[in-house]
Amino acid sequence: NNYVAPSVTFGNSIKSIDSYAFAECHLIEQAVLPETVTRIGDRAFLNCDSLRTFTFPQNSKEVEGWVFEGCDALTKVTLAKGTTSIGESTFNGCRRLSDINLTDQTSLTTLNNYAFYGTALKNVTLPNSITEIGWAVFQDCNELESINVPTGIDYVPYDYCEDSEKLRSVQMHTS
């Protein structure tokens, strides 16, 4: 039987949230992490289908894989300034995720495979710091209308926005 709580707040002594720490905790709506947290393990909030918003602590620079996979209610995520990569399938299946600011992420270099698969993102502008885009990053994003890809990208996988039915504009910049 899973522990269930509508809100989880941590004290300042916490530095890491381990893998699967809150996986399948279906009633968590909010998790407030202190700035002391530097690592959130893979699948930490897997299938927390009531979680609505999440703000990464400013000391958390790398988003591991599958952290929020299946979080159906998640609508808004605020990344830490200085985030360098978003792991594989991090937001996969977050069907309501429509608000995440990638544009201001000047240290973000990598979007791993399936990072935003099946989200509700509408218009995406990738920061100029991006150098690597994985497979199917924006696949099955049914609300996606436009993607702006910066000059640092020299390879875009064939399926990175496959089945994104409303996609009307992809801007690729050359150096």
JSON list of C-alpha atoms in Angstrom, two decimals:
[
{"chain": "A", "resi": 1, "resn": "ASN", "atom": "CA", "xyz": [0.00, 0.00, 0.00]},
{"chain": "A", "resi": 2, "resn": "ASN", "atom": "CA", "xyz": [1.40, 3.40, -1.00]},
{"chain": "A", "resi": 3, "resn": "TYR", "atom": "CA", "xyz": [1.85, 6.38, 1.30]},
{"chain": "A", "resi": 4, "resn": "VAL", "atom": "CA", "xyz": [-0.46, 9.17, 0.17]},
{"chain": "A", "resi": 5, "resn": "ALA", "atom": "CA", "xyz": [-0.34, 12.89, 1.04]},
{"chain": "A", "resi": 6, "resn": "PRO", "atom": "CA", "xyz": [-1.67, 15.94, -0.81]},
{"chain": "A", "resi": 7, "resn": "SER", "atom": "CA", "xyz": [1.48, 17.97, -0.08]},
{"chain": "A", "resi": 8, "resn": "VAL", "atom": "CA", "xyz": [5.03, 16.99, 0.77]},
{"chain": "A", "resi": 9, "resn": "THR", "atom": "CA", "xyz": [7.45, 19.53, 2.28]},
{"chain": "A", "resi": 10, "resn": "PHE", "atom": "CA", "xyz": [11.06, 18.76, 3.13]},
{"chain": "A", "resi": 11, "resn": "GLY", "atom": "CA", "xyz": [13.43, 20.30, 5.65]},
{"chain": "A", "resi": 12, "resn": "ASN", "atom": "CA", "xyz": [16.69, 21.99, 4.70]},
{"chain": "A", "resi": 13, "resn": "SER", "atom": "CA", "xyz": [18.82, 18.97, 5.62]},
{"chain": "A", "resi": 14, "resn": "ILE", "atom": "CA", "xyz": [17.62, 17.00, 2.56]},
{"chain": "A", "resi": 15, "resn": "LYS", "atom": "CA", "xyz": [20.17, 16.90, -0.27]},
{"chain": "A", "resi": 16, "resn": "SER", "atom": "CA", "xyz": [18.83, 14.10, -2.48]},
{"chain": "A", "resi": 17, "resn": "ILE", "atom": "CA", "xyz": [15.53, 12.49, -3.41]},
{"chain": "A", "resi": 18, "resn": "ASP", "atom": "CA", "xyz": [16.21, 8.87, -4.28]},
{"chain": "A", "resi": 19, "resn": "SER", "atom": "CA", "xyz": [14.92, 6.93, -7.28]},
{"chain": "A", "resi": 20, "resn": "TYR", "atom": "CA", "xyz": [11.27, 5.86, -6.93]},
{"chain": "A", "resi": 21, "resn": "ALA", "atom": "CA", "xyz": [10.98, 7.83, -3.65]},
{"chain": "A", "resi": 22, "resn": "PHE", "atom": "CA", "xyz": [7.37, 8.91, -4.36]},
{"chain": "A", "resi": 23, "resn": "ALA", "atom": "CA", "xyz": [6.52, 6.71, -7.35]},
{"chain": "A", "resi": 24, "resn": "GLU", "atom": "CA", "xyz": [2.84, 5.78, -7.52]},
{"chain": "A", "resi": 25, "resn": "CYS", "atom": "CA", "xyz": [1.84, 8.23, -4.75]},
{"chain": "A", "resi": 26, "resn": "HIS", "atom": "CA", "xyz": [-1.39, 9.11, -6.49]},
{"chain": "A", "resi": 27, "resn": "LEU", "atom": "CA", "xyz": [-2.71, 11.89, -4.26]},
{"chain": "A", "resi": 28, "resn": "ILE", "atom": "CA", "xyz": [0.39, 14.12, -4.03]},
{"chain": "A", "resi": 29, "resn": "GLU", "atom": "CA", "xyz": [-0.57, 17.47, -5.55]},
{"chain": "A", "resi": 30, "resn": "GLN", "atom": "CA", "xyz": [2.49, 19.46, -4.53]},
{"chain": "A", "resi": 31, "resn": "ALA", "atom": "CA", "xyz": [6.09, 18.73, -3.53]},
{"chain": "A", "resi": 32, "resn": "VAL", "atom": "CA", "xyz": [8.10, 21.60, -2.06]},
{"chain": "A", "resi": 33, "resn": "LEU", "atom": "CA", "xyz": [11.81, 20.89, -2.13]},
{"chain": "A", "resi": 34, "resn": "PRO", "atom": "CA", "xyz": [14.41, 23.01, -0.33]},
{"chain": "A", "resi": 35, "resn": "GLU", "atom": "CA", "xyz": [17.25, 24.65, -2.23]},
{"chain": "A", "resi": 36, "resn": "THR", "atom": "CA", "xyz": [19.63, 22.17, -0.59]},
{"chain": "A", "resi": 37, "resn": "VAL", "atom": "CA", "xyz": [18.43, 19.38, -2.92]},
{"chain": "A", "resi": 38, "resn": "THR", "atom": "CA", "xyz": [20.98, 18.80, -5.67]},
{"chain": "A", "resi": 39, "resn": "ARG", "atom": "CA", "xyz": [19.69, 15.50, -7.05]},
{"chain": "A", "resi": 40, "resn": "ILE", "atom": "CA", "xyz": [16.28, 14.05, -7.82]},
{"chain": "A", "resi": 41, "resn": "GLY", "atom": "CA", "xyz": [16.62, 10.40, -8.77]},
{"chain": "A", "resi": 42, "resn": "ASP", "atom": "CA", "xyz": [15.09, 8.71, -11.77]},
{"chain": "A", "resi": 43, "resn": "ARG", "atom": "CA", "xyz": [11.39, 7.90, -11.44]},
{"chain": "A", "resi": 44, "resn": "ALA", "atom": "CA", "xyz": [11.19, 9.84, -8.16]},
{"chain": "A", "resi": 45, "resn": "PHE", "atom": "CA", "xyz": [7.64, 11.04, -8.94]},
{"chain": "A", "resi": 46, "resn": "LEU", "atom": "CA", "xyz": [6.69, 8.37, -11.49]},
{"chain": "A", "resi": 47, "resn": "ASN", "atom": "CA", "xyz": [2.90, 8.18, -12.00]},
{"chain": "A", "resi": 48, "resn": "CYS", "atom": "CA", "xyz": [2.08, 10.76, -9.32]},
{"chain": "A", "resi": 49, "resn": "ASP", "atom": "CA", "xyz": [-1.03, 11.51, -11.31]},
{"chain": "A", "resi": 50, "resn": "SER", "atom": "CA", "xyz": [-2.32, 14.31, -9.04]},
{"chain": "A", "resi": 51, "resn": "LEU", "atom": "CA", "xyz": [0.93, 16.35, -9.03]},
{"chain": "A", "resi": 52, "resn": "ARG", "atom": "CA", "xyz": [0.06, 19.70, -10.68]},
{"chain": "A", "resi": 53, "resn": "THR", "atom": "CA", "xyz": [3.14, 21.94, -10.59]},
{"chain": "A", "resi": 54, "resn": "PHE", "atom": "CA", "xyz": [6.80, 21.46, -9.76]},
{"chain": "A", "resi": 55, "resn": "THR", "atom": "CA", "xyz": [9.69, 23.85, -9.22]},
{"chain": "A", "resi": 56, "resn": "PHE", "atom": "CA", "xyz": [13.19, 22.45, -9.29]},
{"chain": "A", "resi": 57, "resn": "PRO", "atom": "CA", "xyz": [15.52, 23.63, -6.54]},
{"chain": "A", "resi": 58, "resn": "GLN", "atom": "CA", "xyz": [18.13, 26.04, -7.95]},
{"chain": "A", "resi": 59, "resn": "ASN", "atom": "CA", "xyz": [20.98, 23.66, -7.09]},
{"chain": "A", "resi": 60, "resn": "SER", "atom": "CA", "xyz": [19.49, 20.84, -9.16]},
{"chain": "A", "resi": 61, "resn": "LYS", "atom": "CA", "xyz": [21.26, 21.04, -12.53]},
{"chain": "A", "resi": 62, "resn": "GLU", "atom": "CA", "xyz": [20.55, 17.71, -14.21]},
{"chain": "A", "resi": 63, "resn": "VAL", "atom": "CA", "xyz": [17.05, 16.30, -14.57]},
{"chain": "A", "resi": 64, "resn": "GLU", "atom": "CA", "xyz": [17.32, 12.51, -14.47]},
{"chain": "A", "resi": 65, "resn": "GLY", "atom": "CA", "xyz": [15.19, 10.17, -16.57]},
{"chain": "A", "resi": 66, "resn": "TRP", "atom": "CA", "xyz": [11.56, 9.25, -16.02]},
{"chain": "A", "resi": 67, "resn": "VAL", "atom": "CA", "xyz": [11.26, 11.61, -13.01]},
{"chain": "A", "resi": 68, "resn": "PHE", "atom": "CA", "xyz": [7.69, 12.68, -13.87]},
{"chain": "A", "resi": 69, "resn": "GLU", "atom": "CA", "xyz": [6.64, 10.04, -16.38]},
{"chain": "A", "resi": 70, "resn": "GLY", "atom": "CA", "xyz": [2.89, 9.50, -16.20]},
{"chain": "A", "resi": 71, "resn": "CYS", "atom": "CA", "xyz": [2.14, 12.56, -14.06]},
{"chain": "A", "resi": 72, "resn": "ASP", "atom": "CA", "xyz": [-1.15, 13.26, -15.84]},
{"chain": "A", "resi": 73, "resn": "ALA", "atom": "CA", "xyz": [-2.13, 16.38, -13.86]},
{"chain": "A", "resi": 74, "resn": "LEU", "atom": "CA", "xyz": [1.25, 18.13, -14.19]},
{"chain": "A", "resi": 75, "resn": "THR", "atom": "CA", "xyz": [0.68, 21.42, -16.03]},
{"chain": "A", "resi": 76, "resn": "LYS", "atom": "CA", "xyz": [3.65, 23.61, -15.11]},
{"chain": "A", "resi": 77, "resn": "VAL", "atom": "CA", "xyz": [7.33, 22.94, -14.41]},
{"chain": "A", "resi": 78, "resn": "THR", "atom": "CA", "xyz": [9.95, 25.51, -13.48]},
{"chain": "A", "resi": 79, "resn": "LEU", "atom": "CA", "xyz": [13.48, 24.35, -14.20]},
{"chain": "A", "resi": 80, "resn": "ALA", "atom": "CA", "xyz": [16.45, 25.53, -12.16]},
{"chain": "A", "resi": 81, "resn": "LYS", "atom": "CA", "xyz": [18.63, 28.17, -13.80]},
{"chain": "A", "resi": 82, "resn": "GLY", "atom": "CA", "xyz": [21.70, 26.34, -14.97]},
{"chain": "A", "resi": 83, "resn": "THR", "atom": "CA", "xyz": [19.92, 23.08, -15.82]},
{"chain": "A", "resi": 84, "resn": "THR", "atom": "CA", "xyz": [22.24, 21.26, -18.24]},
{"chain": "A", "resi": 85, "resn": "SER", "atom": "CA", "xyz": [20.17, 18.29, -19.40]},
{"chain": "A", "resi": 86, "resn": "ILE", "atom": "CA", "xyz": [16.70, 16.79, -19.34]},
{"chain": "A", "resi": 87, "resn": "GLY", "atom": "CA", "xyz": [16.81, 13.02, -19.02]},
{"chain": "A", "resi": 88, "resn": "GLU", "atom": "CA", "xyz": [15.15, 10.30, -21.05]},
{"chain": "A", "resi": 89, "resn": "SER", "atom": "CA", "xyz": [11.35, 10.21, -20.77]},
{"chain": "A", "resi": 90, "resn": "THR", "atom": "CA", "xyz": [11.41, 12.79, -17.96]},
{"chain": "A", "resi": 91, "resn": "PHE", "atom": "CA", "xyz": [7.98, 14.20, -18.87]},
{"chain": "A", "resi": 92, "resn": "ASN", "atom": "CA", "xyz": [6.77, 11.29, -21.01]},
{"chain": "A", "resi": 93, "resn": "GLY", "atom": "CA", "xyz": [3.00, 11.00, -20.75]},
{"chain": "A", "resi": 94, "resn": "CYS", "atom": "CA", "xyz": [2.47, 14.27, -18.87]},
{"chain": "A", "resi": 95, "resn": "ARG", "atom": "CA", "xyz": [-0.53, 14.95, -21.13]},
{"chain": "A", "resi": 96, "resn": "ARG", "atom": "CA", "xyz": [-1.39, 18.30, -19.52]},
{"chain": "A", "resi": 97, "resn": "LEU", "atom": "CA", "xyz": [2.14, 19.76, -19.30]},
{"chain": "A", "resi": 98, "resn": "SER", "atom": "CA", "xyz": [1.83, 22.98, -21.25]},
{"chain": "A", "resi": 99, "resn": "ASP", "atom": "CA", "xyz": [4.07, 25.39, -19.36]},
{"chain": "A", "resi": 100, "resn": "ILE", "atom": "CA", "xyz": [7.84, 24.97, -19.19]},
{"chain": "A", "resi": 101, "resn": "ASN", "atom": "CA", "xyz": [10.25, 27.75, -20.09]},
{"chain": "A", "resi": 102, "resn": "LEU", "atom": "CA", "xyz": [13.15, 26.33, -22.06]},
{"chain": "A", "resi": 103, "resn": "THR", "atom": "CA", "xyz": [14.09, 29.62, -23.74]},
{"chain": "A", "resi": 104, "resn": "ASP", "atom": "CA", "xyz": [15.81, 31.08, -20.67]},
{"chain": "A", "resi": 105, "resn": "GLN", "atom": "CA", "xyz": [17.80, 27.92, -19.95]},
{"chain": "A", "resi": 106, "resn": "THR", "atom": "CA", "xyz": [21.18, 29.20, -21.15]},
{"chain": "A", "resi": 107, "resn": "SER", "atom": "CA", "xyz": [23.08, 26.14, -19.84]},
{"chain": "A", "resi": 108, "resn": "LEU", "atom": "CA", "xyz": [20.71, 23.50, -21.24]},
{"chain": "A", "resi": 109, "resn": "THR", "atom": "CA", "xyz": [22.63, 21.42, -23.80]},
{"chain": "A", "resi": 110, "resn": "THR", "atom": "CA", "xyz": [20.79, 18.10, -24.04]},
{"chain": "A", "resi": 111, "resn": "LEU", "atom": "CA", "xyz": [17.21, 16.91, -24.44]},
{"chain": "A", "resi": 112, "resn": "ASN", "atom": "CA", "xyz": [17.34, 13.13, -24.16]},
{"chain": "A", "resi": 113, "resn": "ASN", "atom": "CA", "xyz": [15.09, 10.60, -25.91]},
{"chain": "A", "resi": 114, "resn": "TYR", "atom": "CA", "xyz": [11.35, 10.99, -25.29]},
{"chain": "A", "resi": 115, "resn": "ALA", "atom": "CA", "xyz": [11.92, 13.90, -22.86]},
{"chain": "A", "resi": 116, "resn": "PHE", "atom": "CA", "xyz": [8.59, 15.61, -23.68]},
{"chain": "A", "resi": 117, "resn": "TYR", "atom": "CA", "xyz": [6.81, 12.72, -25.41]},
{"chain": "A", "resi": 118, "resn": "GLY", "atom": "CA", "xyz": [3.04, 13.15, -25.28]},
{"chain": "A", "resi": 119, "resn": "THR", "atom": "CA", "xyz": [2.94, 16.51, -23.49]},
{"chain": "A", "resi": 120, "resn": "ALA", "atom": "CA", "xyz": [0.65, 19.48, -24.21]},
{"chain": "A", "resi": 121, "resn": "LEU", "atom": "CA", "xyz": [3.43, 21.93, -25.09]},
{"chain": "A", "resi": 122, "resn": "LYS", "atom": "CA", "xyz": [2.18, 24.37, -27.72]},
{"chain": "A", "resi": 123, "resn": "ASN", "atom": "CA", "xyz": [5.10, 26.56, -28.84]},
{"chain": "A", "resi": 124, "resn": "VAL", "atom": "CA", "xyz": [8.69, 25.55, -28.12]},
{"chain": "A", "resi": 125, "resn": "THR", "atom": "CA", "xyz": [11.74, 27.73, -28.51]},
{"chain": "A", "resi": 126, "resn": "LEU", "atom": "CA", "xyz": [14.89, 25.85, -27.68]},
{"chain": "A", "resi": 127, "resn": "PRO", "atom": "CA", "xyz": [17.76, 27.87, -26.19]},
{"chain": "A", "resi": 128, "resn": "ASN", "atom": "CA", "xyz": [20.88, 28.55, -28.24]},
{"chain": "A", "resi": 129, "resn": "SER", "atom": "CA", "xyz": [22.86, 26.38, -25.82]},
{"chain": "A", "resi": 130, "resn": "ILE", "atom": "CA", "xyz": [21.16, 23.17, -27.05]},
{"chain": "A", "resi": 131, "resn": "THR", "atom": "CA", "xyz": [23.60, 20.91, -28.91]},
{"chain": "A", "resi": 132, "resn": "GLU", "atom": "CA", "xyz": [21.84, 17.54, -28.75]},
{"chain": "A", "resi": 133, "resn": "ILE", "atom": "CA", "xyz": [18.24, 16.45, -29.32]},
{"chain": "A", "resi": 134, "resn": "GLY", "atom": "CA", "xyz": [17.34, 12.81, -28.73]},
{"chain": "A", "resi": 135, "resn": "TRP", "atom": "CA", "xyz": [14.82, 10.59, -30.46]},
{"chain": "A", "resi": 136, "resn": "ALA", "atom": "CA", "xyz": [11.12, 11.35, -30.21]},
{"chain": "A", "resi": 137, "resn": "VAL", "atom": "CA", "xyz": [11.65, 14.33, -27.87]},
{"chain": "A", "resi": 138, "resn": "PHE", "atom": "CA", "xyz": [8.39, 15.96, -29.02]},
{"chain": "A", "resi": 139, "resn": "GLN", "atom": "CA", "xyz": [6.66, 12.91, -30.47]},
{"chain": "A", "resi": 140, "resn": "ASP", "atom": "CA", "xyz": [2.90, 12.61, -29.93]},
{"chain": "A", "resi": 141, "resn": "CYS", "atom": "CA", "xyz": [2.62, 16.19, -28.64]},
{"chain": "A", "resi": 142, "resn": "ASN", "atom": "CA", "xyz": [-0.91, 16.78, -29.93]},
{"chain": "A", "resi": 143, "resn": "GLU", "atom": "CA", "xyz": [-1.02, 20.50, -29.03]},
{"chain": "A", "resi": 144, "resn": "LEU", "atom": "CA", "xyz": [2.41, 21.38, -30.46]},
{"chain": "A", "resi": 145, "resn": "GLU", "atom": "CA", "xyz": [2.13, 24.08, -33.13]},
{"chain": "A", "resi": 146, "resn": "SER", "atom": "CA", "xyz": [5.69, 25.38, -33.52]},
{"chain": "A", "resi": 147, "resn": "ILE", "atom": "CA", "xyz": [9.31, 24.53, -32.73]},
{"chain": "A", "resi": 148, "resn": "ASN", "atom": "CA", "xyz": [12.23, 26.91, -33.03]},
{"chain": "A", "resi": 149, "resn": "VAL", "atom": "CA", "xyz": [15.54, 25.02, -33.26]},
{"chain": "A", "resi": 150, "resn": "PRO", "atom": "CA", "xyz": [18.78, 26.98, -32.64]},
{"chain": "A", "resi": 151, "resn": "THR", "atom": "CA", "xyz": [21.97, 27.06, -34.71]},
{"chain": "A", "resi": 152, "resn": "GLY", "atom": "CA", "xyz": [23.95, 24.65, -32.51]},
{"chain": "A", "resi": 153, "resn": "ILE", "atom": "CA", "xyz": [21.94, 21.65, -33.69]},
{"chain": "A", "resi": 154, "resn": "ASP", "atom": "CA", "xyz": [23.46, 19.74, -36.61]},
{"chain": "A", "resi": 155, "resn": "TYR", "atom": "CA", "xyz": [21.30, 16.63, -36.35]},
{"chain": "A", "resi": 156, "resn": "VAL", "atom": "CA", "xyz": [17.58, 16.25, -35.68]},
{"chain": "A", "resi": 157, "resn": "PRO", "atom": "CA", "xyz": [16.30, 12.65, -35.40]},
{"chain": "A", "resi": 158, "resn": "TYR", "atom": "CA", "xyz": [13.65, 11.65, -37.94]},
{"chain": "A", "resi": 159, "resn": "ASP", "atom": "CA", "xyz": [10.97, 11.04, -35.31]},
{"chain": "A", "resi": 160, "resn": "TYR", "atom": "CA", "xyz": [11.60, 13.88, -32.91]},
{"chain": "A", "resi": 161, "resn": "CYS", "atom": "CA", "xyz": [8.14, 15.40, -33.49]},
{"chain": "A", "resi": 162, "resn": "GLU", "atom": "CA", "xyz": [6.32, 12.49, -35.15]},
{"chain": "A", "resi": 163, "resn": "ASP", "atom": "CA", "xyz": [2.54, 12.34, -34.65]},
{"chain": "A", "resi": 164, "resn": "SER", "atom": "CA", "xyz": [2.39, 15.94, -33.40]},
{"chain": "A", "resi": 165, "resn": "GLU", "atom": "CA", "xyz": [-0.69, 16.59, -35.49]},
{"chain": "A", "resi": 166, "resn": "LYS", "atom": "CA", "xyz": [-1.05, 20.38, -35.01]},
{"chain": "A", "resi": 167, "resn": "LEU", "atom": "CA", "xyz": [2.60, 21.15, -35.82]},
{"chain": "A", "resi": 168, "resn": "ARG", "atom": "CA", "xyz": [2.61, 23.86, -38.48]},
{"chain": "A", "resi": 169, "resn": "SER", "atom": "CA", "xyz": [6.00, 25.53, -38.09]},
{"chain": "A", "resi": 170, "resn": "VAL", "atom": "CA", "xyz": [9.53, 24.28, -37.55]},
{"chain": "A", "resi": 171, "resn": "GLN", "atom": "CA", "xyz": [12.21, 26.92, -37.75]},
{"chain": "A", "resi": 172, "resn": "MET", "atom": "CA", "xyz": [15.74, 25.59, -38.22]},
{"chain": "A", "resi": 173, "resn": "HIS", "atom": "CA", "xyz": [18.51, 28.14, -37.92]},
{"chain": "A", "resi": 174, "resn": "THR", "atom": "CA", "xyz": [21.84, 27.84, -39.67]},
{"chain": "A", "resi": 175, "resn": "SER", "atom": "CA", "xyz": [25.12, 29.31, -38.60]}
]
